[in-house]
Amino acid sequence: MSGFSTIIYEKRDSIAYVTLNRPQFLNAYNIQMRDDLYQVLGAIRDDSEVRVAILKGAGEKAFCAGADLSEFLTAPSPIQARQVRWERDVWGVFLNIPQPLIAALHGYVLGSGTEMALCCDIRIASEDTRFGLPEVGLGIIPAAGGTQTLPRVVGQGKALEMLLANLWISGEEACRVGLVNKVVPRDELLQTAEAIAKQIAYCAPTAVRAAKQAVLRGLDLTLEEGLDMEKKIASKVVLATGQGS
Ligand code: COA
């Protein structure tokens, strides 16, 4: 797959790499990026060769500085700009990809940048990372899942502080509150994400996908319902792989 103007898609061995590629605009998320991501994420979802994907940003300064403000300002209104973005459910595709997604984050991770990171399963940040959700300052609220995914990851109090006060946090603080799994020097970011990706790729793909599904689905269930769901998924894995535990 190639020929995208806002992202670079690569596949090496069983690892897919998606690079947001508008570095001159700090990889701001525009409508073209929406369409490119929609296509690439769908292709990853349907590609059984891909066992894990890494999402990263091109350039030195940012993973993604949020929605493209020039589109917001040229649209008849921010509401209409939003409406256009919702024509394709990129976030729904993101959240339903069966393979694990790893976000390799650096520099500015703002607005939909933070929301994209939250759609990933494992987040690694470099020391220069700054996370924020500036939407309320612009008179809107996050609508790529951020109001739902952030509190599930960092808890209600920290999420509300970030969302209501537009409080930006460092990679180190993001690690402390559980927003990222690990903080590493900038020049070790990709290799750290790749090392985890390789570990995942080495494991049984059916079991990896099932474990991801069990964890994510279980978050919205009671413990009893979750245990029941886990039993069902575990049985399917046994049937698929012929393995017991
Ligand atoms: N949409 C469109 N363009 C953006 C952008 C965005 N969200 N964020 C940055 N850019 C562009 C800038 O306009 C600038 O382009 P130019 O060189 O043609 O003027 C380029 O990216 C570099 O950004 P710049 O502002 O010069 O970098 P900086 O280091 O001084 O500041 C930020 C970085 C992230 C603090 C600042 O760019 C910013 O506040 N961006 C908007 C963040 C935001 O509110 N996002 C929306 C969330 S809903």
Short mmCIF file of C-alpha atoms and ligand atoms in Angstrom, two decimals:
data_model
loop_
_atom_site.label_atom_id
_atom_site.label_comp_id
_atom_site.label_asym_id
_atom_site.label_seq_id
_atom_site.Cartn_x
_atom_site.Cartn_y
_atom_site.Cartn_z
CA MET A 1 0.00 0.00 0.00
CA SER A 2 1.42 3.38 -0.94
CA GLY A 3 0.56 6.74 -2.42
CA PHE A 4 -0.85 8.41 0.67
CA SER A 5 -0.18 12.10 0.99
CA THR A 6 -0.46 12.41 4.77
CA ILE A 7 0.89 9.12 6.05
CA ILE A 8 3.58 6.58 5.26
CA TYR A 9 2.62 2.93 5.45
CA GLU A 10 5.28 0.24 5.69
CA LYS A 11 5.25 -3.43 6.55
CA ARG A 12 8.39 -5.25 7.66
CA ASP A 13 8.09 -8.89 8.59
CA SER A 14 4.85 -9.02 10.55
CA ILE A 15 5.02 -5.45 11.91
CA ALA A 16 3.09 -2.59 10.28
CA TYR A 17 4.36 0.97 10.61
CA VAL A 18 2.03 3.94 10.23
CA THR A 19 3.78 7.31 10.23
CA LEU A 20 1.75 10.52 10.38
CA ASN A 21 3.55 12.57 7.76
CA ARG A 22 2.76 16.28 7.75
CA PRO A 23 5.78 17.40 9.77
CA GLN A 24 5.60 20.97 8.45
CA PHE A 25 2.21 21.26 10.23
CA LEU A 26 3.24 19.19 13.23
CA ASN A 27 1.30 16.25 11.76
CA ALA A 28 -2.03 18.02 12.36
CA TYR A 29 -4.98 15.74 11.61
CA ASN A 30 -6.83 16.94 8.51
CA ILE A 31 -9.53 15.42 6.32
CA GLN A 32 -7.01 13.84 3.98
CA MET A 33 -5.31 12.20 6.95
CA ARG A 34 -8.69 10.94 8.08
CA ASP A 35 -9.21 9.27 4.70
CA ASP A 36 -5.67 7.89 4.53
CA LEU A 37 -5.85 6.50 8.07
CA TYR A 38 -9.26 4.99 7.42
CA GLN A 39 -7.86 3.08 4.45
CA VAL A 40 -4.65 1.99 6.14
CA LEU A 41 -6.25 0.94 9.41
CA GLY A 42 -8.84 -1.09 7.50
CA ALA A 43 -6.04 -2.77 5.55
CA ILE A 44 -4.15 -3.60 8.76
CA ARG A 45 -7.32 -5.02 10.32
CA ASP A 46 -7.86 -7.29 7.30
CA ASP A 47 -4.23 -8.36 6.87
CA SER A 48 -3.60 -11.58 8.73
CA GLU A 49 0.15 -11.20 8.13
CA VAL A 50 0.21 -8.12 10.36
CA ARG A 51 0.62 -9.16 13.99
CA VAL A 52 1.18 -5.73 15.52
CA ALA A 53 1.34 -2.12 14.35
CA ILE A 54 3.38 0.89 15.43
CA LEU A 55 1.94 4.39 15.07
CA LYS A 56 4.43 7.27 15.05
CA GLY A 57 4.90 10.83 13.85
CA ALA A 58 7.35 12.22 11.29
CA GLY A 59 9.64 15.14 12.07
CA GLU A 60 11.34 16.38 15.21
CA LYS A 61 8.63 18.41 16.90
CA ALA A 62 5.43 16.42 17.17
CA PHE A 63 3.59 13.16 17.04
CA CYS A 64 0.45 15.17 16.21
CA ALA A 65 -0.61 18.71 17.21
CA GLY A 66 -4.32 17.89 17.00
CA ALA A 67 -6.97 18.75 14.46
CA ASP A 68 -5.84 20.92 11.57
CA LEU A 69 -6.88 24.36 12.77
CA SER A 70 -6.67 25.86 9.28
CA GLU A 71 -9.51 23.55 8.20
CA PHE A 72 -11.47 24.45 11.29
CA LEU A 73 -11.02 28.13 10.54
CA THR A 74 -11.86 27.91 6.83
CA ALA A 75 -14.93 25.69 7.31
CA PRO A 76 -18.22 27.58 7.63
CA SER A 77 -18.12 26.67 11.33
CA PRO A 78 -16.20 24.35 13.68
CA ILE A 79 -19.43 22.34 13.96
CA GLN A 80 -19.48 21.75 10.21
CA ALA A 81 -15.76 20.96 10.25
CA ARG A 82 -16.51 18.34 12.90
CA GLN A 83 -19.44 16.95 10.94
CA VAL A 84 -17.23 16.34 7.91
CA ARG A 85 -14.73 14.47 10.08
CA TRP A 86 -17.45 12.15 11.34
CA GLU A 87 -18.34 11.01 7.82
CA ARG A 88 -15.79 8.26 8.22
CA ASP A 89 -15.57 6.43 11.52
CA VAL A 90 -11.79 6.32 11.80
CA TRP A 91 -12.00 6.12 15.59
CA GLY A 92 -14.39 3.16 15.43
CA VAL A 93 -11.92 1.35 13.14
CA PHE A 94 -9.03 2.27 15.46
CA LEU A 95 -10.78 0.90 18.54
CA ASN A 96 -11.80 -2.34 16.83
CA ILE A 97 -8.50 -3.39 15.28
CA PRO A 98 -7.85 -6.92 16.53
CA GLN A 99 -4.05 -6.65 16.46
CA PRO A 100 -2.18 -4.74 19.19
CA LEU A 101 -1.31 -1.13 18.39
CA ILE A 102 1.74 0.57 19.86
CA ALA A 103 2.02 4.36 19.89
CA ALA A 104 5.56 5.79 19.74
CA LEU A 105 5.05 9.36 20.93
CA HIS A 106 7.30 12.40 20.85
CA GLY A 107 7.03 16.18 21.03
CA TYR A 108 3.53 17.63 20.93
CA VAL A 109 0.73 15.12 21.40
CA LEU A 110 -2.32 17.36 21.44
CA GLY A 111 -6.05 17.00 20.89
CA SER A 112 -6.71 14.22 18.41
CA GLY A 113 -3.01 13.31 18.79
CA THR A 114 -3.69 12.34 22.41
CA GLU A 115 -6.92 10.67 21.33
CA MET A 116 -5.12 8.63 18.67
CA ALA A 117 -2.58 7.56 21.28
CA LEU A 118 -5.46 6.52 23.53
CA CYS A 119 -6.81 4.29 20.75
CA CYS A 120 -3.55 2.35 20.95
CA ASP A 121 -2.92 -0.45 23.42
CA ILE A 122 0.62 0.37 24.51
CA ARG A 123 2.07 3.88 24.60
CA ILE A 124 5.77 4.69 24.71
CA ALA A 125 6.81 8.34 25.01
CA SER A 126 10.11 10.12 24.60
CA GLU A 127 11.29 12.55 27.26
CA ASP A 128 10.31 15.61 25.21
CA THR A 129 6.62 14.66 24.93
CA ARG A 130 3.86 17.12 25.91
CA PHE A 131 0.31 15.82 26.16
CA GLY A 132 -2.75 18.04 26.12
CA LEU A 133 -6.39 18.35 25.14
CA PRO A 134 -6.88 22.01 24.16
CA GLU A 135 -10.41 21.57 22.78
CA VAL A 136 -12.38 23.43 25.47
CA GLY A 137 -10.17 26.47 24.89
CA LEU A 138 -11.42 26.39 21.28
CA GLY A 139 -15.07 26.10 22.32
CA ILE A 140 -15.42 22.41 21.45
CA ILE A 141 -14.86 19.14 23.27
CA PRO A 142 -12.79 16.15 22.19
CA ALA A 143 -14.86 13.94 19.92
CA ALA A 144 -12.47 11.23 18.87
CA GLY A 145 -13.24 9.34 22.05
CA GLY A 146 -11.06 11.41 24.39
CA THR A 147 -13.73 12.12 27.01
CA GLN A 148 -14.30 8.37 27.33
CA THR A 149 -10.88 6.86 26.74
CA LEU A 150 -8.83 9.27 28.88
CA PRO A 151 -10.69 8.67 32.19
CA ARG A 152 -10.58 4.93 31.56
CA VAL A 153 -6.79 5.16 31.32
CA VAL A 154 -5.79 7.84 33.87
CA GLY A 155 -8.87 7.96 36.11
CA GLN A 156 -11.59 10.56 36.44
CA GLY A 157 -9.71 13.21 38.43
CA LYS A 158 -6.65 13.51 36.21
CA ALA A 159 -8.77 13.27 33.06
CA LEU A 160 -11.02 16.10 34.20
CA GLU A 161 -8.03 18.23 35.14
CA MET A 162 -6.54 17.77 31.67
CA LEU A 163 -9.86 18.20 29.86
CA LEU A 164 -11.35 21.12 31.80
CA ALA A 165 -8.23 23.15 32.55
CA ASN A 166 -6.35 22.41 29.31
CA LEU A 167 -3.48 21.28 31.49
CA TRP A 168 -0.57 19.92 29.43
CA ILE A 169 1.58 17.25 31.00
CA SER A 170 5.10 15.99 30.37
CA GLY A 171 6.05 12.47 29.32
CA GLU A 172 7.29 11.85 32.86
CA GLU A 173 3.97 12.87 34.41
CA ALA A 174 2.09 10.91 31.73
CA CYS A 175 4.03 7.85 32.87
CA ARG A 176 3.27 8.56 36.52
CA VAL A 177 -0.49 8.76 35.87
CA GLY A 178 -0.51 5.72 33.58
CA LEU A 179 -1.10 7.53 30.29
CA VAL A 180 2.07 5.98 28.89
CA ASN A 181 3.77 2.72 29.76
CA LYS A 182 7.33 3.98 29.54
CA VAL A 183 9.39 7.13 28.92
CA VAL A 184 12.65 6.82 27.03
CA PRO A 185 15.26 9.15 25.48
CA ARG A 186 14.19 10.42 22.05
CA ASP A 187 16.80 8.38 20.19
CA GLU A 188 15.57 5.16 21.81
CA LEU A 189 11.87 5.68 21.10
CA LEU A 190 11.46 3.63 17.93
CA GLN A 191 13.73 0.82 19.02
CA THR A 192 11.82 0.54 22.33
CA ALA A 193 8.49 0.33 20.47
CA GLU A 194 9.99 -2.17 18.02
CA ALA A 195 11.35 -4.36 20.81
CA ILE A 196 7.84 -4.65 22.28
CA ALA A 197 6.36 -5.21 18.81
CA LYS A 198 8.81 -8.04 18.18
CA GLN A 199 7.92 -9.65 21.51
CA ILE A 200 4.25 -9.51 20.51
CA ALA A 201 4.94 -10.79 16.99
CA TYR A 202 6.79 -13.73 18.50
CA CYS A 203 3.71 -14.85 20.48
CA ALA A 204 0.78 -16.88 19.11
CA PRO A 205 -1.32 -14.41 17.08
CA THR A 206 -4.68 -15.95 17.92
CA ALA A 207 -3.91 -15.81 21.62
CA VAL A 208 -2.59 -12.25 21.38
CA ARG A 209 -5.74 -11.04 19.64
CA ALA A 210 -7.94 -12.92 22.11
CA ALA A 211 -6.12 -11.45 25.12
CA LYS A 212 -6.54 -7.95 23.70
CA GLN A 213 -10.22 -8.53 23.05
CA ALA A 214 -10.79 -9.98 26.53
CA VAL A 215 -9.14 -7.03 28.27
CA LEU A 216 -10.85 -4.33 26.22
CA ARG A 217 -14.31 -5.89 26.31
CA GLY A 218 -13.97 -6.68 29.99
CA LEU A 219 -13.43 -3.02 30.93
CA ASP A 220 -17.13 -2.32 30.40
CA LEU A 221 -18.38 -5.42 32.26
CA THR A 222 -18.83 -6.44 35.88
CA LEU A 223 -16.18 -8.86 37.19
CA GLU A 224 -18.66 -11.71 36.98
CA GLU A 225 -19.62 -10.88 33.39
CA GLY A 226 -15.95 -10.39 32.55
CA LEU A 227 -14.96 -13.79 33.90
CA ASP A 228 -17.75 -15.39 31.92
CA MET A 229 -16.65 -13.60 28.76
CA GLU A 230 -13.03 -14.60 29.41
CA LYS A 231 -14.05 -18.26 29.69
CA LYS A 232 -15.82 -18.09 26.33
CA ILE A 233 -12.91 -16.40 24.60
CA ALA A 234 -10.44 -18.83 26.20
CA SER A 235 -12.48 -21.79 24.89
CA LYS A 236 -12.41 -20.35 21.39
CA VAL A 237 -8.63 -19.98 21.60
CA VAL A 238 -8.29 -23.59 22.69
CA LEU A 239 -10.43 -24.69 19.77
CA ALA A 240 -8.48 -22.53 17.34
CA THR A 241 -5.03 -23.50 18.51
CA GLY A 242 -5.57 -26.84 20.18
CA GLN A 243 -3.82 -25.50 23.33
CA GLY A 244 -5.08 -25.80 26.90
CA SER A 245 -3.81 -24.04 30.03
N1 COA B 1 -3.34 22.78 12.76
C1 COA B 1 -2.75 23.31 11.67
N2 COA B 1 -1.48 23.75 11.65
C2 COA B 1 -0.76 23.61 12.79
C3 COA B 1 -1.31 23.04 13.94
C4 COA B 1 -2.67 22.61 13.90
N3 COA B 1 -3.25 22.05 14.96
N4 COA B 1 -0.37 23.06 14.93
C5 COA B 1 0.72 23.60 14.38
N5 COA B 1 0.50 23.93 13.08
C6 COA B 1 1.41 24.55 12.13
C7 COA B 1 1.66 26.01 12.48
O1 COA B 1 0.64 26.83 11.93
C8 COA B 1 3.00 26.24 11.83
O2 COA B 1 2.83 26.43 10.44
P1 COA B 1 3.58 27.67 9.68
O3 COA B 1 5.05 27.37 9.86
O4 COA B 1 3.11 27.55 8.27
O5 COA B 1 3.16 28.89 10.41
C9 COA B 1 3.72 24.91 12.01
O6 COA B 1 2.70 23.95 12.26
C10 COA B 1 4.67 24.90 13.20
O7 COA B 1 3.93 25.29 14.35
P2 COA B 1 4.37 26.49 15.31
O8 COA B 1 3.15 27.03 15.98
O9 COA B 1 5.22 27.47 14.56
O10 COA B 1 5.29 25.70 16.35
P3 COA B 1 5.58 26.12 17.84
O11 COA B 1 6.66 25.23 18.30
O12 COA B 1 5.81 27.58 17.97
O13 COA B 1 4.23 25.80 18.66
C11 COA B 1 2.34 24.46 19.31
C12 COA B 1 3.79 24.49 18.75
C13 COA B 1 1.88 23.00 19.26
C14 COA B 1 2.34 24.98 20.77
C15 COA B 1 1.43 25.35 18.44
O14 COA B 1 1.68 25.03 17.08
C16 COA B 1 -0.02 25.17 18.72
O15 COA B 1 -0.53 25.66 19.74
N6 COA B 1 -0.75 24.48 17.81
C17 COA B 1 -2.18 24.28 17.91
C18 COA B 1 -2.50 23.19 18.91
C19 COA B 1 -3.99 22.99 18.97
O16 COA B 1 -4.72 23.79 19.52
N7 COA B 1 -4.47 21.91 18.34
C20 COA B 1 -5.88 21.65 18.16
C21 COA B 1 -6.36 20.75 19.23
S1 COA B 1 -8.11 20.48 19.03
#
